[in-house]
Structure formats: structure tokens, C-alpha cells
mmCIF file of C-alpha atoms and ligand atoms in Angstrom:
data_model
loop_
_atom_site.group_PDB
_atom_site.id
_atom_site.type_symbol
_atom_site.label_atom_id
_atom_site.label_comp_id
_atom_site.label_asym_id
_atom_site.label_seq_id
_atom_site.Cartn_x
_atom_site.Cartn_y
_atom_site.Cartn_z
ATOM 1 C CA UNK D 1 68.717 51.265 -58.880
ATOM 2 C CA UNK D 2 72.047 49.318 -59.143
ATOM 3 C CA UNK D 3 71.145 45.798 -60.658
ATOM 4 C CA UNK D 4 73.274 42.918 -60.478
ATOM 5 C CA UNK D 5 72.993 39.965 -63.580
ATOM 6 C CA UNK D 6 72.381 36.158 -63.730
ATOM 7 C CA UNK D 7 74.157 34.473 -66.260
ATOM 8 C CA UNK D 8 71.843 34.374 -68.644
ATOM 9 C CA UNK D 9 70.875 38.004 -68.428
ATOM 10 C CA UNK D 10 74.343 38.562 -69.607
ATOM 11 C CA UNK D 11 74.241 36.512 -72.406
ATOM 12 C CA UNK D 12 71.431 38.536 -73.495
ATOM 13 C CA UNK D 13 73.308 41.489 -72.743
ATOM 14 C CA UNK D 14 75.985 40.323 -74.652
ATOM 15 C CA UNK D 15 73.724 39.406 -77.715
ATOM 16 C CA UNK D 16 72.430 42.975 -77.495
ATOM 17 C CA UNK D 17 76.016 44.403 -77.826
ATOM 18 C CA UNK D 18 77.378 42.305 -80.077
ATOM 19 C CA UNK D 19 74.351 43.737 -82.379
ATOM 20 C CA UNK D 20 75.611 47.076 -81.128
ATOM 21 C CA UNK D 21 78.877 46.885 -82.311
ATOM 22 C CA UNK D 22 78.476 45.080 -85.605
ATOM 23 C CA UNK D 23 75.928 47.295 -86.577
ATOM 24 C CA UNK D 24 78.953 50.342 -85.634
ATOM 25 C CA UNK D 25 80.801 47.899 -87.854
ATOM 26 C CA UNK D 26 78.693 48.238 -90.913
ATOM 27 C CA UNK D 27 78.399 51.981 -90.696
ATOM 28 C CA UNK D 28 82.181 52.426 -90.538
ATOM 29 C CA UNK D 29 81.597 51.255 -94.354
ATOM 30 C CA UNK D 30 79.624 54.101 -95.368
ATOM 31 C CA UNK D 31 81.558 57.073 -93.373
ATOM 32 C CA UNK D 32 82.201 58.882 -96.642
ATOM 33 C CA UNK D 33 82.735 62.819 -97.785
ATOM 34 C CA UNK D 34 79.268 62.850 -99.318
ATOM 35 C CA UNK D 35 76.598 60.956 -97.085
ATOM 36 C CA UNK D 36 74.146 62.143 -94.771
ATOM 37 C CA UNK D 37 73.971 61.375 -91.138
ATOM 38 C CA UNK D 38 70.640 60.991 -92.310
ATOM 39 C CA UNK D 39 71.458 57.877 -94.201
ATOM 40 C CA UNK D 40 73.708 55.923 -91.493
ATOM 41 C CA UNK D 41 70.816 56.532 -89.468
ATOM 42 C CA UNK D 42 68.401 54.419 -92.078
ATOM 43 C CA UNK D 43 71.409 51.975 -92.745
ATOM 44 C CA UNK D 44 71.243 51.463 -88.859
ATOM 45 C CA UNK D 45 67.587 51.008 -88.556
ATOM 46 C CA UNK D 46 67.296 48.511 -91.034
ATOM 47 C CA UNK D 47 70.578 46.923 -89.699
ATOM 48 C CA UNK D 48 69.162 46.306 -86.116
ATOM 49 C CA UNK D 49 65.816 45.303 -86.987
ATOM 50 C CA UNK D 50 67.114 42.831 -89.166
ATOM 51 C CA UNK D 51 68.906 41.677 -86.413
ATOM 52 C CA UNK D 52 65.520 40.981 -84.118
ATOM 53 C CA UNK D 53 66.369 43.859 -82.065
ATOM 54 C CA UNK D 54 65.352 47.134 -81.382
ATOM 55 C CA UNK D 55 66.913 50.987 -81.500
ATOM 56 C CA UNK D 56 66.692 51.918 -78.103
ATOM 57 C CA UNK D 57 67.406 55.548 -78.499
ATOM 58 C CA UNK D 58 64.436 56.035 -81.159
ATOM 59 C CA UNK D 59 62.056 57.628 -79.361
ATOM 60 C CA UNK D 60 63.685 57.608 -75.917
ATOM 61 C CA UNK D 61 62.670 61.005 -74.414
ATOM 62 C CA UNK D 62 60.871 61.571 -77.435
ATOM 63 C CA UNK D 63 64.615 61.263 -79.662
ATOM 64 C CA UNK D 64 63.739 61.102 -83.271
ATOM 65 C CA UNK D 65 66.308 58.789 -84.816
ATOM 66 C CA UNK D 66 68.231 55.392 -84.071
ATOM 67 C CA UNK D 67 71.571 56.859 -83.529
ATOM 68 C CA UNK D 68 73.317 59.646 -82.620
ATOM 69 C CA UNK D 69 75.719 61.318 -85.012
ATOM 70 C CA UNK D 70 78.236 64.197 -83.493
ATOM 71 C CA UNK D 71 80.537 65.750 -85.889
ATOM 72 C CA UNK D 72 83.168 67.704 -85.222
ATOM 73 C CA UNK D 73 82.309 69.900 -82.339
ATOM 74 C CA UNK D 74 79.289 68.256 -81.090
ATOM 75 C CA UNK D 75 80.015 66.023 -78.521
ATOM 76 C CA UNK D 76 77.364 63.661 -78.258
ATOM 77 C CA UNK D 77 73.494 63.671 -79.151
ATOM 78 C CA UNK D 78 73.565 65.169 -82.629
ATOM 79 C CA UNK D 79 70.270 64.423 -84.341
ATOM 80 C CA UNK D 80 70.918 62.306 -87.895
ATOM 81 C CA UNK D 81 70.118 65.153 -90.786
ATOM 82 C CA UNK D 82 69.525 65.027 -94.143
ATOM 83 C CA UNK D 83 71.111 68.125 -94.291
ATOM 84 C CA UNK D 84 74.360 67.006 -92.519
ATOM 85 C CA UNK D 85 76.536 66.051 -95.485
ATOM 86 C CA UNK D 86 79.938 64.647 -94.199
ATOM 87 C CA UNK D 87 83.268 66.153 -95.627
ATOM 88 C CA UNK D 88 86.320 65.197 -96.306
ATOM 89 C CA UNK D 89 88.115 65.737 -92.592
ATOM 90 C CA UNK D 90 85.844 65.701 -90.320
ATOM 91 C CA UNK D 91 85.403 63.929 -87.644
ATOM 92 C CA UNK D 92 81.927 61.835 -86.681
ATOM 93 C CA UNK D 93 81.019 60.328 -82.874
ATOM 94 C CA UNK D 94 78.173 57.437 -83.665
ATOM 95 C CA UNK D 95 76.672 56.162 -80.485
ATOM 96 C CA UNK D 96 73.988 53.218 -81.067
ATOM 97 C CA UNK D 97 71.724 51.459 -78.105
ATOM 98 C CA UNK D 98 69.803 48.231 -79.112
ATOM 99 C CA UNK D 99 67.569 45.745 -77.491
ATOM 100 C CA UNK D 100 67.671 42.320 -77.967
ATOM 101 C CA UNK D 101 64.934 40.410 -76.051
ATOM 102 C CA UNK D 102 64.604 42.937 -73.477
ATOM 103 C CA UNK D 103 68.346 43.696 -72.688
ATOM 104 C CA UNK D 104 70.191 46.811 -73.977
ATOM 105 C CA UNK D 105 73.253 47.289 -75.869
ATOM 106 C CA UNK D 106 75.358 50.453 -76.095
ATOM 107 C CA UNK D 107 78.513 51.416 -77.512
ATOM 108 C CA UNK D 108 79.921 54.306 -79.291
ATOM 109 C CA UNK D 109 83.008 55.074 -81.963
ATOM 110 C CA UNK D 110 84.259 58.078 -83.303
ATOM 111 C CA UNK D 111 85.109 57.995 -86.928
ATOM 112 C CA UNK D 112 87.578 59.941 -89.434
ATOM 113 C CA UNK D 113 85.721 60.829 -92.891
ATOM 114 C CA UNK D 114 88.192 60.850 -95.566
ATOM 115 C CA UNK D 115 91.772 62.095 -94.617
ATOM 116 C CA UNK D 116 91.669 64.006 -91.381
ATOM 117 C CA UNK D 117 94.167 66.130 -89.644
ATOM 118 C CA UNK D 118 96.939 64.412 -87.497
ATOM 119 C CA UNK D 119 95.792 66.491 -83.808
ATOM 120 C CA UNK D 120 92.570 65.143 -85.292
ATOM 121 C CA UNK D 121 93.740 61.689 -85.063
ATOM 122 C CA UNK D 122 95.234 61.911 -81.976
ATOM 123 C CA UNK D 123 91.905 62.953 -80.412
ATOM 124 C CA UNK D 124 90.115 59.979 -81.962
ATOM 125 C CA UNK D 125 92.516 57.886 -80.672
ATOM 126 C CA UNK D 126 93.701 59.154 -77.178
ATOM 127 C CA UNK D 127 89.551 58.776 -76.103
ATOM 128 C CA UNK D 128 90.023 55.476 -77.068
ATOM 129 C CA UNK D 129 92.748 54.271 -75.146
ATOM 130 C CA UNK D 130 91.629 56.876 -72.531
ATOM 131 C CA UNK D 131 88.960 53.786 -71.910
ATOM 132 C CA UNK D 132 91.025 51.273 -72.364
ATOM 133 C CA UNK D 133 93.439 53.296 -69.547
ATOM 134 C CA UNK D 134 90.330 52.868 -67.192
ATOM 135 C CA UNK D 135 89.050 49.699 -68.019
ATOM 136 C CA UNK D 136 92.231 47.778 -67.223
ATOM 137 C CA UNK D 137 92.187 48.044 -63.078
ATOM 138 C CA UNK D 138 88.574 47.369 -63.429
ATOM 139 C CA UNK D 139 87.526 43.712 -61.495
ATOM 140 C CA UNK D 140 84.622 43.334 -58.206
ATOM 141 C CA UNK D 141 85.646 45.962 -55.555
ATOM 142 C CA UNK D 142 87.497 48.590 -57.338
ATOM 143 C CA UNK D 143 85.882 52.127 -57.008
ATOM 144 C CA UNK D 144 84.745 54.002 -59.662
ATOM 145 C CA UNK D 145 86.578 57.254 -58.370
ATOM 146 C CA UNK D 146 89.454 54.829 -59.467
ATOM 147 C CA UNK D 147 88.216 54.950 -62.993
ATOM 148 C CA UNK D 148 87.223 57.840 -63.820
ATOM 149 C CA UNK D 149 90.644 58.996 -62.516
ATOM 150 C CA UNK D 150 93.100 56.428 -64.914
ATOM 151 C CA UNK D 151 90.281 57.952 -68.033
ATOM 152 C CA UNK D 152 90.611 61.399 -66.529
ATOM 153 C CA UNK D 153 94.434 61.462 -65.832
ATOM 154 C CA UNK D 154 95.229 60.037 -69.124
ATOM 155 C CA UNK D 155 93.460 62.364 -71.360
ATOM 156 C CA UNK D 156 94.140 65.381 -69.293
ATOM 157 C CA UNK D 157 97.713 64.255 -69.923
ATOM 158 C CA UNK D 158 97.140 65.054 -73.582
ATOM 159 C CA UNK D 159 95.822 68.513 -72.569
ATOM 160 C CA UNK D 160 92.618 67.546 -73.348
ATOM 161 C CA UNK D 161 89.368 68.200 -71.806
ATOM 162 C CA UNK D 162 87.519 65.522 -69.774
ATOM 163 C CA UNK D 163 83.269 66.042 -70.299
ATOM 164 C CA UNK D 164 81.923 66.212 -66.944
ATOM 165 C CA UNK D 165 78.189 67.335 -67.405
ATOM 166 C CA UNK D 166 77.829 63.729 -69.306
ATOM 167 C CA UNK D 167 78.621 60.545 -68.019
ATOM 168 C CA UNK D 168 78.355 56.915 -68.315
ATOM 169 C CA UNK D 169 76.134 54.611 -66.042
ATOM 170 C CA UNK D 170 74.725 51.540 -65.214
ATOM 171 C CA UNK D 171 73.016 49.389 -67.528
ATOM 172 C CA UNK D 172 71.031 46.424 -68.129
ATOM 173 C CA UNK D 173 67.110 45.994 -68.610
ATOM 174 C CA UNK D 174 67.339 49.703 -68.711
ATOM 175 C CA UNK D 175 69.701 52.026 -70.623
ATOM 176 C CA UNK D 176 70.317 53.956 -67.920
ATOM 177 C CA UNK D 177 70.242 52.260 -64.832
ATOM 178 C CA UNK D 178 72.522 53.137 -61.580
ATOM 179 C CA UNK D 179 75.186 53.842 -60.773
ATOM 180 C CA UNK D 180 76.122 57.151 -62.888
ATOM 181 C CA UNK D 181 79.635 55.923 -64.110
ATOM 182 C CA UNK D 182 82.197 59.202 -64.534
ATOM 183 C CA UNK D 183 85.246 60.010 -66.940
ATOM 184 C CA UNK D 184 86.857 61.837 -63.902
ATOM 185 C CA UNK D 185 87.505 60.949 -60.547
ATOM 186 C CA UNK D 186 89.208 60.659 -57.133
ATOM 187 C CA UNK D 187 91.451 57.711 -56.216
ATOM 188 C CA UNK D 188 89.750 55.624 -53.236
ATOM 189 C CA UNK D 189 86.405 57.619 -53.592
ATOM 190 C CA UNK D 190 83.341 56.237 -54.834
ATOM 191 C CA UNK D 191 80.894 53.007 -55.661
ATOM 192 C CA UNK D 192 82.482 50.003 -55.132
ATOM 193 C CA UNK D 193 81.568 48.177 -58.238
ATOM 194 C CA UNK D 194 80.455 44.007 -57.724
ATOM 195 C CA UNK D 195 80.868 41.090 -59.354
ATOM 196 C CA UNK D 196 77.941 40.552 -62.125
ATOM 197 C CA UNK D 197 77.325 44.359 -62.398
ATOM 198 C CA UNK D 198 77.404 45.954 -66.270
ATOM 199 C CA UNK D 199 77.935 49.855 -67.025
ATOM 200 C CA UNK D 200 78.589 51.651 -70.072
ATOM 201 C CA UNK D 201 82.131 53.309 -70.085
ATOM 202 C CA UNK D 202 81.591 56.086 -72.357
ATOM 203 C CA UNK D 203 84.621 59.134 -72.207
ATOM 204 C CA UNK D 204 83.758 62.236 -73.778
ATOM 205 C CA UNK D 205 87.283 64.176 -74.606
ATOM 206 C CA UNK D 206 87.207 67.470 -76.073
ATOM 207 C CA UNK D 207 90.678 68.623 -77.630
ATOM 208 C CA UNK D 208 90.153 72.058 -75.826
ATOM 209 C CA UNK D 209 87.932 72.904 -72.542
ATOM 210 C CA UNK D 210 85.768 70.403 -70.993
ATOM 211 C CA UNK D 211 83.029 72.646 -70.847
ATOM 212 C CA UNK D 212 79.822 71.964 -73.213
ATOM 213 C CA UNK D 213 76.351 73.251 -73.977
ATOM 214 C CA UNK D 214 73.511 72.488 -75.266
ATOM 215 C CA UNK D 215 72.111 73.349 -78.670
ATOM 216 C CA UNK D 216 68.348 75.294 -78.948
ATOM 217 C CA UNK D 217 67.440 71.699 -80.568
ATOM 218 C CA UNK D 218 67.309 70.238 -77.444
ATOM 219 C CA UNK D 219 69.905 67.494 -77.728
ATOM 220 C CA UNK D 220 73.067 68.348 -79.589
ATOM 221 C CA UNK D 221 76.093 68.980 -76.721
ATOM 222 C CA UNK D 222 79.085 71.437 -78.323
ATOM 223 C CA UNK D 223 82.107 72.405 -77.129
ATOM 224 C CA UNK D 224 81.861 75.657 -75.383
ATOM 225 C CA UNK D 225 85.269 76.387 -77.644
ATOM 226 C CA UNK D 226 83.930 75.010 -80.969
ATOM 227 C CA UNK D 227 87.277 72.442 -80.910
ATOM 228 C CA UNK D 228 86.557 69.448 -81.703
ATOM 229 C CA UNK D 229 85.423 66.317 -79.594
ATOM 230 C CA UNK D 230 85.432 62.596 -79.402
ATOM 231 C CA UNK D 231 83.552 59.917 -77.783
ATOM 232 C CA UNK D 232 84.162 56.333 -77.202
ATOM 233 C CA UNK D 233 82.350 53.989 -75.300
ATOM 234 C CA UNK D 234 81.394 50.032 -74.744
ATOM 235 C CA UNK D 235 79.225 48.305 -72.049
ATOM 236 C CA UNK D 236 81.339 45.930 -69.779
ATOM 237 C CA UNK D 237 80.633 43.208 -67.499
ATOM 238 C CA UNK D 238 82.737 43.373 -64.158
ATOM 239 C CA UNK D 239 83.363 40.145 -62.982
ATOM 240 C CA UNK D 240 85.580 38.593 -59.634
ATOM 241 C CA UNK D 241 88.865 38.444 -61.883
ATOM 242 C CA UNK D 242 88.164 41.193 -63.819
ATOM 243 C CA UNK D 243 85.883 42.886 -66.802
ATOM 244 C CA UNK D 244 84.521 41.339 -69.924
ATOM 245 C CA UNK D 245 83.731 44.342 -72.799
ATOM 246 C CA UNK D 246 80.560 42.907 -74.298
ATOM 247 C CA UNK D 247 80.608 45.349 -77.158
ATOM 248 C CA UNK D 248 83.966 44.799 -78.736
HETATM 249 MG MG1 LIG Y 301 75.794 55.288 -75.923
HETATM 250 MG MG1 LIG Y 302 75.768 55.250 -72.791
#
């Protein structure tokens, strides 16, 4: 179901995010050669509890951590380890959901541990512009075929690979509400978005083929190539004039 806000749903949307991203914030601290994905997972408990809120993905579907942690190759979903000890050069994807009175929050960054390799760097940070590529011709009536296409075009431009088994969506008193939001598209085709409506932009970009699977775990997503991936994502208000991101 696509939901549309009142104003103060949004501000406790927006209280939810900002949650969201200072608790990504906090953790960019502790990205380190030498700590578990494990431990940012208790450093973001504690963080978002102490914050009145709630980890949305703990427990969702039965998910046994707060956050996900993808490094390297996994894409999204990787389940927090103890036995997941970052290294110098790797990559790590952290995507954290919280609830703050009801409303959800949900934003994702994709960090460098240590010194990291320049094609590396400009995975990390064409995925983030690739949003910021789509979210700029966002306001009420633009399609999201429109989107996904300025994301899509710009990446692929790169020759990177555009995810397209995961996508973002809707989102509001639920995580994942309607409409399913994609990181690929045709001009002129698709929802029309309206005023008051908030969806999580989230591009997956893989520096080789856009095609992924899932690990026997049940949740990690890899790169069908083992190259390695990036994910960046924020939850944005589209209003008349424009878009408000309530997680930056
Ligand atoms: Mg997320
Ligand atoms: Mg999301």
C-alpha cells in the first residue's frame, strides 16, 4: 500500500532517520583493520536504544542482528560475525533501520577500512553520487522510471553493474511499504510519485556484473563475479518543490 504523510508523521520520520544516520555516524568511528562486524553491531544496539528507538531489522523475518554489514563482495544483508574481522582494504556496506515512536528510519553507507584501493574508492563513491544523480529531478509527479534511469545511467556510465533483484521502496509506519522504488529504469515509465510520499533510495552498484546470489545462510547477497560492491541509501520525503533527504 502506497501511504501518503501528515506533517507530523514526518517529523517522526525524520526523528527516526536522523537516529539512523547518527548512529551510521558513530560507527564510521570504529571501522578499523581489527574489529568485528560483530562489535559495530553491539555499538549500534546500544546506540539506538539509547536513543528511545528501536532496531528495526533485529528480528525482522527472523534477522538476528541490528544491522547489516556487507564487505567486500556481499552486497547487502551480511549477518554481523564475530568471526568477520575487518582488514586493512576492504570495503564494508552498513545499512541500519530504526524506529522512533512508531516510524522507521533507514539509511545505508559504505565504508573504506584502513587504506583501500583507488577503483575501490571510486566504487564507494560513484554509488553515492549515483543517488545523488537520481535524487536531484525528484519533486510530486516525476516517475520513478525517471529515477531509476539518472541512478542507472550514471553508474552504468562507470561500467558498473546496477543490482536489479534488490530494490528500494516505500516507507513509513512500515519498512517496506509500496511502491518498490528501482536503481534502473525507463524514462516516462512508471509510479508517479506525490507530494508527502517517503521511499528509501537505496543503489546497489557492483564494480563488475549486476548479477547476485544468495548465500546458503539465507541472507547474505554476493556478486555472482566475487568483485566487489557498494551500497548507499537514505529515506527522502518528496514534496511539491522538490525532496527533503531525512537521513543526511
Ligand atoms: Mg536499508
Ligand atoms: Mg531500505
Amino acid at each position: 500500500m502506497i501511504t501518503i504523510k501528515s506533517s507530523e508523521e514526518i517529523e517522526l520520520m525524520r526523528k527516526a532517520n536522523q537516529i539512523d544516520r547518527d548512529c551510521l555516524l558513530m560507527l564510521q568511528d570504529h571501522i578499523k583493520p581489527g574489529i568485528s562486524t560483530k562489535k559495530l553491531d553491539e555499538l549500534a544496539y546500544d546506540y539506538i536504544v539509547k536513543c528511545n528507538a528501536k532496531p528495526s531489522f533485529l528480528g525482522y523475518s527472523g534477522f538476528p542482528a541490528s544491522i547489516c554489514t556487507s564487505v567486500n563482495e556481499q552486497v547487502v544483508h551480511g549477518i554481523p560475525s564475530k568471526k568477520v574481522i575487518l582488514e586493512e582494504g576492504d570495503i564494508i556496506s552498513i545499512d541500519c533501520g530504526t524506529i522512533y515512536k512508531g516510524w522507521n528510519g533507514d539509511a545505508a553507507r559504505t565504508f573504506a577500512v584502513g587504506k583501500i584501493s583507488a577503483e575501490k574508492q571510486q566504487l564507494i563513491d560513484v554509488t553515492q553520487q549515483s543517488f545523488f544523480e537520481g535524487v536531484k529531478i525528484l519533486k510530486a509527479g516525476v516517475r520513478l522510471g525517471d529515477l531509476g534511469h539518472a541512478i542507472q545511467s550514471y553508474a552504468e556510465s562507470f561500467g558498473y553493474g546496477v543490482v536489479r533483484d534488490l530494490v528500494g521502496h516505500g516507507i513509513g509506519k512500515d519498512m517496506h511499504e509500496d511502491p518498490a522504488v528501482p536503481n534502473y529504469g525507463k524514462p516516462g515509465f512508471g509510479y508517479r510519485l506525490r507530494n508527502n510520499m517517503t521511499i528509501a533510495i537505496e543503489p546497489m552498484i557492483n564494480m563488475g556484473t549486476y548479477k547476485v546470489f544468495q548465500l546458503e545462510d539465507g541472507w547474505t547477497i554476493v556478486t555472482q563475479d566475487d568483485k566487489p560492491s557498494a551500497h548507499y541509501e537514505n529515506t527522502v520525503l518528496i514534496t511539491e518543490e522538490g525532496y527533503e533527504i531525512l537521513s543526511l
